[in-house]
mmCIF file of C-alpha atoms in Angstrom:
data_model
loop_
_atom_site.group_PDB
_atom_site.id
_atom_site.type_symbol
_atom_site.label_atom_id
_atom_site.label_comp_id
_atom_site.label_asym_id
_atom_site.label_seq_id
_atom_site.Cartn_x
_atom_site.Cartn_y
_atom_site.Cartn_z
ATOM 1 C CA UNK A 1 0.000 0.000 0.000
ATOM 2 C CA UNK A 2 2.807 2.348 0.748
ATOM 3 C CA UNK A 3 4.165 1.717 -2.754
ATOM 4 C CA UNK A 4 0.721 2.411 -4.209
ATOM 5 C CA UNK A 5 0.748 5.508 -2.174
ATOM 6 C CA UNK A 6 4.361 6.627 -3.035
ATOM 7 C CA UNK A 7 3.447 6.051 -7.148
ATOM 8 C CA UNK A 8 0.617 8.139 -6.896
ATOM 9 C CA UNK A 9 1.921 11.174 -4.790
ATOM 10 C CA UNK A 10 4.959 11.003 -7.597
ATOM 11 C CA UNK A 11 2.260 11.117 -10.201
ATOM 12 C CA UNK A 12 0.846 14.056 -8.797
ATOM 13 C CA UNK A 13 -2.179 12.633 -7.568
ATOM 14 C CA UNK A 14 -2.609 12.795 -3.967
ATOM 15 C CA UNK A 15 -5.566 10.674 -2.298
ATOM 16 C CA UNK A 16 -6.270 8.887 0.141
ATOM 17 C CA UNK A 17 -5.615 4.452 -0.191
ATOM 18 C CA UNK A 18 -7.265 1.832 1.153
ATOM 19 C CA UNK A 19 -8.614 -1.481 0.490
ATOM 20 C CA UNK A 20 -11.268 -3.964 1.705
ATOM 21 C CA UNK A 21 -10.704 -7.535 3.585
ATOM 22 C CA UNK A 22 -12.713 -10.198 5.579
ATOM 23 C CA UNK A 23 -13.405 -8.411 9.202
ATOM 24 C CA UNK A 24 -10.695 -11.255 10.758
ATOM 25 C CA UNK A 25 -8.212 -10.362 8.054
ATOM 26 C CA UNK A 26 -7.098 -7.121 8.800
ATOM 27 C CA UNK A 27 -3.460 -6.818 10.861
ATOM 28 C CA UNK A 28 -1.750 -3.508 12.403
ATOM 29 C CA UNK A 29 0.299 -3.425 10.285
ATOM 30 C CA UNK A 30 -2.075 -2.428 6.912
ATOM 31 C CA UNK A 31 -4.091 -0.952 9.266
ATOM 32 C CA UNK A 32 -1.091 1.778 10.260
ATOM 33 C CA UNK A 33 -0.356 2.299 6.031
ATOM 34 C CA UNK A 34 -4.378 2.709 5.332
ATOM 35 C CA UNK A 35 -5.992 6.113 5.055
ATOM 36 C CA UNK A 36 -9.557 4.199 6.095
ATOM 37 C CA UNK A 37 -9.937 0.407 7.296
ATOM 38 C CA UNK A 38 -12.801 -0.968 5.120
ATOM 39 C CA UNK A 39 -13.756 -4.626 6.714
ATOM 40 C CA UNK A 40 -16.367 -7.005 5.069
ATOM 41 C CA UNK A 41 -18.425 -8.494 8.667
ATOM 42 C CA UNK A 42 -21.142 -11.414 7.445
ATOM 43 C CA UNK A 43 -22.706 -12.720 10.473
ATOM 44 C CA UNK A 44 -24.504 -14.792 7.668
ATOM 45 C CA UNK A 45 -21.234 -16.467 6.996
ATOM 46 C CA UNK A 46 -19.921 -17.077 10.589
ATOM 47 C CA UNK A 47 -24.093 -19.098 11.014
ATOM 48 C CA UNK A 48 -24.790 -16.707 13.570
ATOM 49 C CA UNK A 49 -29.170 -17.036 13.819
ATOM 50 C CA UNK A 50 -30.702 -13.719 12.678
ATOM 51 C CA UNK A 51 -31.952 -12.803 15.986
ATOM 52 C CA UNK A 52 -28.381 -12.432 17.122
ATOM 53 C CA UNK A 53 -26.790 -11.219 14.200
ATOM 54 C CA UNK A 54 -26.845 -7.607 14.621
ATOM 55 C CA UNK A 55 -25.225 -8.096 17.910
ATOM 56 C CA UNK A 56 -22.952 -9.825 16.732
ATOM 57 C CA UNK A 57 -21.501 -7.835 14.074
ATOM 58 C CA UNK A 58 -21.240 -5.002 16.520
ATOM 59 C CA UNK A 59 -19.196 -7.137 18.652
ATOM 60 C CA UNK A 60 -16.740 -8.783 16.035
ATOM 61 C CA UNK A 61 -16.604 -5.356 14.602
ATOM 62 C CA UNK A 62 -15.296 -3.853 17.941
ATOM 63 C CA UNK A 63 -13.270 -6.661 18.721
ATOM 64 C CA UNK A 64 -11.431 -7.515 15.522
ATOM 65 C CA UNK A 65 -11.467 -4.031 13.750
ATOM 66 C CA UNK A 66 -11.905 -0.731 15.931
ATOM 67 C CA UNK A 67 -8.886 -1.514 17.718
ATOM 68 C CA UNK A 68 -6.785 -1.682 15.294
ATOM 69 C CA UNK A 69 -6.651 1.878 14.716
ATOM 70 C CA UNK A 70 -6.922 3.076 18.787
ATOM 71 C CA UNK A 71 -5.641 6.764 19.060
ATOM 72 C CA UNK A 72 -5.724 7.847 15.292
ATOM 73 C CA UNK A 73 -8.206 9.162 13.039
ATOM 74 C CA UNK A 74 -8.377 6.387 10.710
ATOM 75 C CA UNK A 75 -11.618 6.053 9.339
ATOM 76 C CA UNK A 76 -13.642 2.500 10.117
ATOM 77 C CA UNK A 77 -15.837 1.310 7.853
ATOM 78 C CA UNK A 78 -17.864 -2.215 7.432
ATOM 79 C CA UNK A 79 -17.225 -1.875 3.766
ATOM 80 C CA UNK A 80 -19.781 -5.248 3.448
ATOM 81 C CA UNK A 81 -22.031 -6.205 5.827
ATOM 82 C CA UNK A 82 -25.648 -7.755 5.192
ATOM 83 C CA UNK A 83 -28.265 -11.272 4.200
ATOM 84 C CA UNK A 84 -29.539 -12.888 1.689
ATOM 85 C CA UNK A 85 -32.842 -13.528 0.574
ATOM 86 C CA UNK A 86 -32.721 -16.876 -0.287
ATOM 87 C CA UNK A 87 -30.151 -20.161 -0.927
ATOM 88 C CA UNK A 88 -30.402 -22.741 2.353
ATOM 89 C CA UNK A 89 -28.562 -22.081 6.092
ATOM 90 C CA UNK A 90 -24.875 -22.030 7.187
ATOM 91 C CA UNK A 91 -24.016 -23.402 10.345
ATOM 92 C CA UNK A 92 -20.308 -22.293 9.691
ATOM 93 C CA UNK A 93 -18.348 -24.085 10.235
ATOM 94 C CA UNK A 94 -19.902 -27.021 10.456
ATOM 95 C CA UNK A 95 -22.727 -28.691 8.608
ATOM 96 C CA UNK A 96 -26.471 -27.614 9.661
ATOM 97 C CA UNK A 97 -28.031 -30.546 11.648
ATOM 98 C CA UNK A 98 -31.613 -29.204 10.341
ATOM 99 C CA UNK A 99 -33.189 -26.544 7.593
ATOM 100 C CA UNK A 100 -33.709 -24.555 10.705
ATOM 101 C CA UNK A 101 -30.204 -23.914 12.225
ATOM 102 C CA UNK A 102 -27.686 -21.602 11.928
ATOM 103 C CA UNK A 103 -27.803 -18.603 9.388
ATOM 104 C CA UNK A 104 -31.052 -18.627 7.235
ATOM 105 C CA UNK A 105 -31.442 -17.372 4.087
ATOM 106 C CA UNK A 106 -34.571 -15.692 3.719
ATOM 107 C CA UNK A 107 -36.946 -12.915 3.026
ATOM 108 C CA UNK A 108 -38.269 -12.395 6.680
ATOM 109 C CA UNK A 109 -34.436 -13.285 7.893
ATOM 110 C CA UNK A 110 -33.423 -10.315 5.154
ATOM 111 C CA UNK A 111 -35.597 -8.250 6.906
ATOM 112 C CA UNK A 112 -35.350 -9.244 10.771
ATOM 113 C CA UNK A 113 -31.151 -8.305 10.257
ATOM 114 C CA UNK A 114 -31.647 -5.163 8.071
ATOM 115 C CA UNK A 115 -34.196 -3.590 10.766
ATOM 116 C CA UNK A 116 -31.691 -4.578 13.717
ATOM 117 C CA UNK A 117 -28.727 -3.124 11.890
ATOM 118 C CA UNK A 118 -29.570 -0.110 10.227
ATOM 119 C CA UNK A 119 -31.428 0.881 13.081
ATOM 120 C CA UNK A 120 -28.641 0.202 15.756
ATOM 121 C CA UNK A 121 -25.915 1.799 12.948
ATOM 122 C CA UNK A 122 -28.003 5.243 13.215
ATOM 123 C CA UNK A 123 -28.075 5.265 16.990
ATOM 124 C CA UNK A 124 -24.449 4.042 17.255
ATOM 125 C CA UNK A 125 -22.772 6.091 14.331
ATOM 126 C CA UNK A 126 -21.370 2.794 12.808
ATOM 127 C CA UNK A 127 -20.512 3.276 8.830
ATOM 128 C CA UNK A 128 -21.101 0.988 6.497
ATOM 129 C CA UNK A 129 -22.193 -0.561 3.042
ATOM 130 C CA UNK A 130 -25.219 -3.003 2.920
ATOM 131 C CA UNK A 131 -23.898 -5.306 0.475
ATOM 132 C CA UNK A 132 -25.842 -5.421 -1.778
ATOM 133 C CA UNK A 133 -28.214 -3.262 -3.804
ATOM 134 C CA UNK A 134 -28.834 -6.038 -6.777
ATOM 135 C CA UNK A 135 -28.446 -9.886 -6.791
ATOM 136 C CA UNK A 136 -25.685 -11.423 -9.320
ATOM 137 C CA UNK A 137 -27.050 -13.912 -10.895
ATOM 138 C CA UNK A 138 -23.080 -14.388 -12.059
ATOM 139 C CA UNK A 139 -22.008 -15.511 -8.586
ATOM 140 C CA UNK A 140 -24.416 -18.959 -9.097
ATOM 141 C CA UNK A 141 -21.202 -20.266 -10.288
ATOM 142 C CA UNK A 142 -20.497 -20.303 -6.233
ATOM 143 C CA UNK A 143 -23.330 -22.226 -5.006
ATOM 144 C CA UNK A 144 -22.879 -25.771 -3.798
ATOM 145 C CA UNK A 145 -26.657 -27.387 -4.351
ATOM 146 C CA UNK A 146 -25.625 -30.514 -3.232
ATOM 147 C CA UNK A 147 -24.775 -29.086 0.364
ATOM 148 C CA UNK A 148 -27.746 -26.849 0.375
ATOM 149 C CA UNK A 149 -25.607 -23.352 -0.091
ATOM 150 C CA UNK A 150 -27.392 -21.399 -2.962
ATOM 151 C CA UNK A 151 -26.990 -18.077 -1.728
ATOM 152 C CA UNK A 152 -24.060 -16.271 -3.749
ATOM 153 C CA UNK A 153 -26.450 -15.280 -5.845
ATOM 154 C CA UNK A 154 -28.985 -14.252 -3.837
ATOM 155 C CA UNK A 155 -27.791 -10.964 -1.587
ATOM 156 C CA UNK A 156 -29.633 -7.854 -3.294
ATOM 157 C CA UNK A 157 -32.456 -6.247 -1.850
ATOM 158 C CA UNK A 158 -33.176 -6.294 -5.917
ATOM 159 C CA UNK A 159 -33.525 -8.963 -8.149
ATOM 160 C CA UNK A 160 -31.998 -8.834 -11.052
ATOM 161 C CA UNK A 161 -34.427 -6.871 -12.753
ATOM 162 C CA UNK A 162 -33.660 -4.059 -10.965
ATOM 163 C CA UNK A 163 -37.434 -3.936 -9.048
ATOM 164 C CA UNK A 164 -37.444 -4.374 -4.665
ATOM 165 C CA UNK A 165 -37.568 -7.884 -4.191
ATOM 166 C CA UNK A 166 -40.980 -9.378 -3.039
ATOM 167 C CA UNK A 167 -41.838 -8.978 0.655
ATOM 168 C CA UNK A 168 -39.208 -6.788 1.432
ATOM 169 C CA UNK A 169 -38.855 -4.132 4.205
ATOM 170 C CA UNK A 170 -37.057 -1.167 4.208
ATOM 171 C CA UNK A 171 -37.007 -0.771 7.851
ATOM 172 C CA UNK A 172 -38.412 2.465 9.947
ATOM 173 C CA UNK A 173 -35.808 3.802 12.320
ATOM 174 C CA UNK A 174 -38.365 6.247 14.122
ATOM 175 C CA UNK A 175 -37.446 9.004 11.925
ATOM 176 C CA UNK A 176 -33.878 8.893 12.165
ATOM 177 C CA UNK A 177 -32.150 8.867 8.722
ATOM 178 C CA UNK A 178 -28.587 8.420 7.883
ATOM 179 C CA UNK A 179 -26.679 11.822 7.206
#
């Protein structure tokens, strides 16, 4: 990143670098040469159950990520964070014992995680990107039907026709609204 940096600035462009990893990926290192740490947090993929999900990005958010920039004014971001509609459970990292365990991917799941977190994110200042706006019917190449994982596809509040996908919430915060 520093060699990134250095190109630029010699190119008379100067602005600020960073990148985006998995939440657990990050070390001190980058983290000291980044002008922003941008982490990707999935409680979907970790088979945390909806109910505790928002929770529990929070916490592996503070506990992985926020520290590593303690006493600067590095930017944090959860550069990915959200659920998909549809594809089977994760029970990460083990197989599900039952259709019902683990992370679900749903409609109603969708919805249950994107009320908790974008209402907790507005009270508790936390930035991030819901990932994502429209599903990729590309990714299918991911998906693993034989162990019940169709999801890859499946994480856009959008189909891929561009139209809000059936059933969906956008959640009410009480008024507040992100500035």
């Amino acid at each position: 990143m520093q060699e990134v940096k250095s190109q630029l600035k010699a190119m008379g462009a100067d602005m600020p670098v960073a990148t985006s990893d998995l939440g657990d990926d990050w070390t001190p290192e980058l983290a000291r040469v980044a002008d922003a740490v941008m982490a990707n947090v999935h409680p979907f993929f970790a088979g945390v159950p909806v109910k505790d999900a928002a929770s529990w990005t929070w916490t592996f958010w503070q506990g992985h990520n926020v520290p590593l920039t303690k006493g600067t004014n590095t930017p944090q971001i959860i550069s990915e964070v959200g659920w998909p509609s549809g594809g089977g459970n994760n029970c990460n990292p083990n197989p599900c014992p039952s259709k019902t365990a683990g992370s679900i991917a749903g409609i109603t799941e969708l919805n249950q995680f994107m009320a908790d977190w974008v209402c907790q994110s507005l009270s508790n200042g936390t930035d991030y990107f819901w990932f994502e706006a429209f599903d990729e019917p590309w990714k299918s190449v991911f998906n693993e039907p034989e162990l019940n994982k169709e999801w890859e596809d499946k994480w856009g509040l959008m189909g891929p026709d561009r139209a809000l996908k059936s059933g969906l919430k956008i959640p009410d915060c009480g008024g507040k609204t992100a500035t």
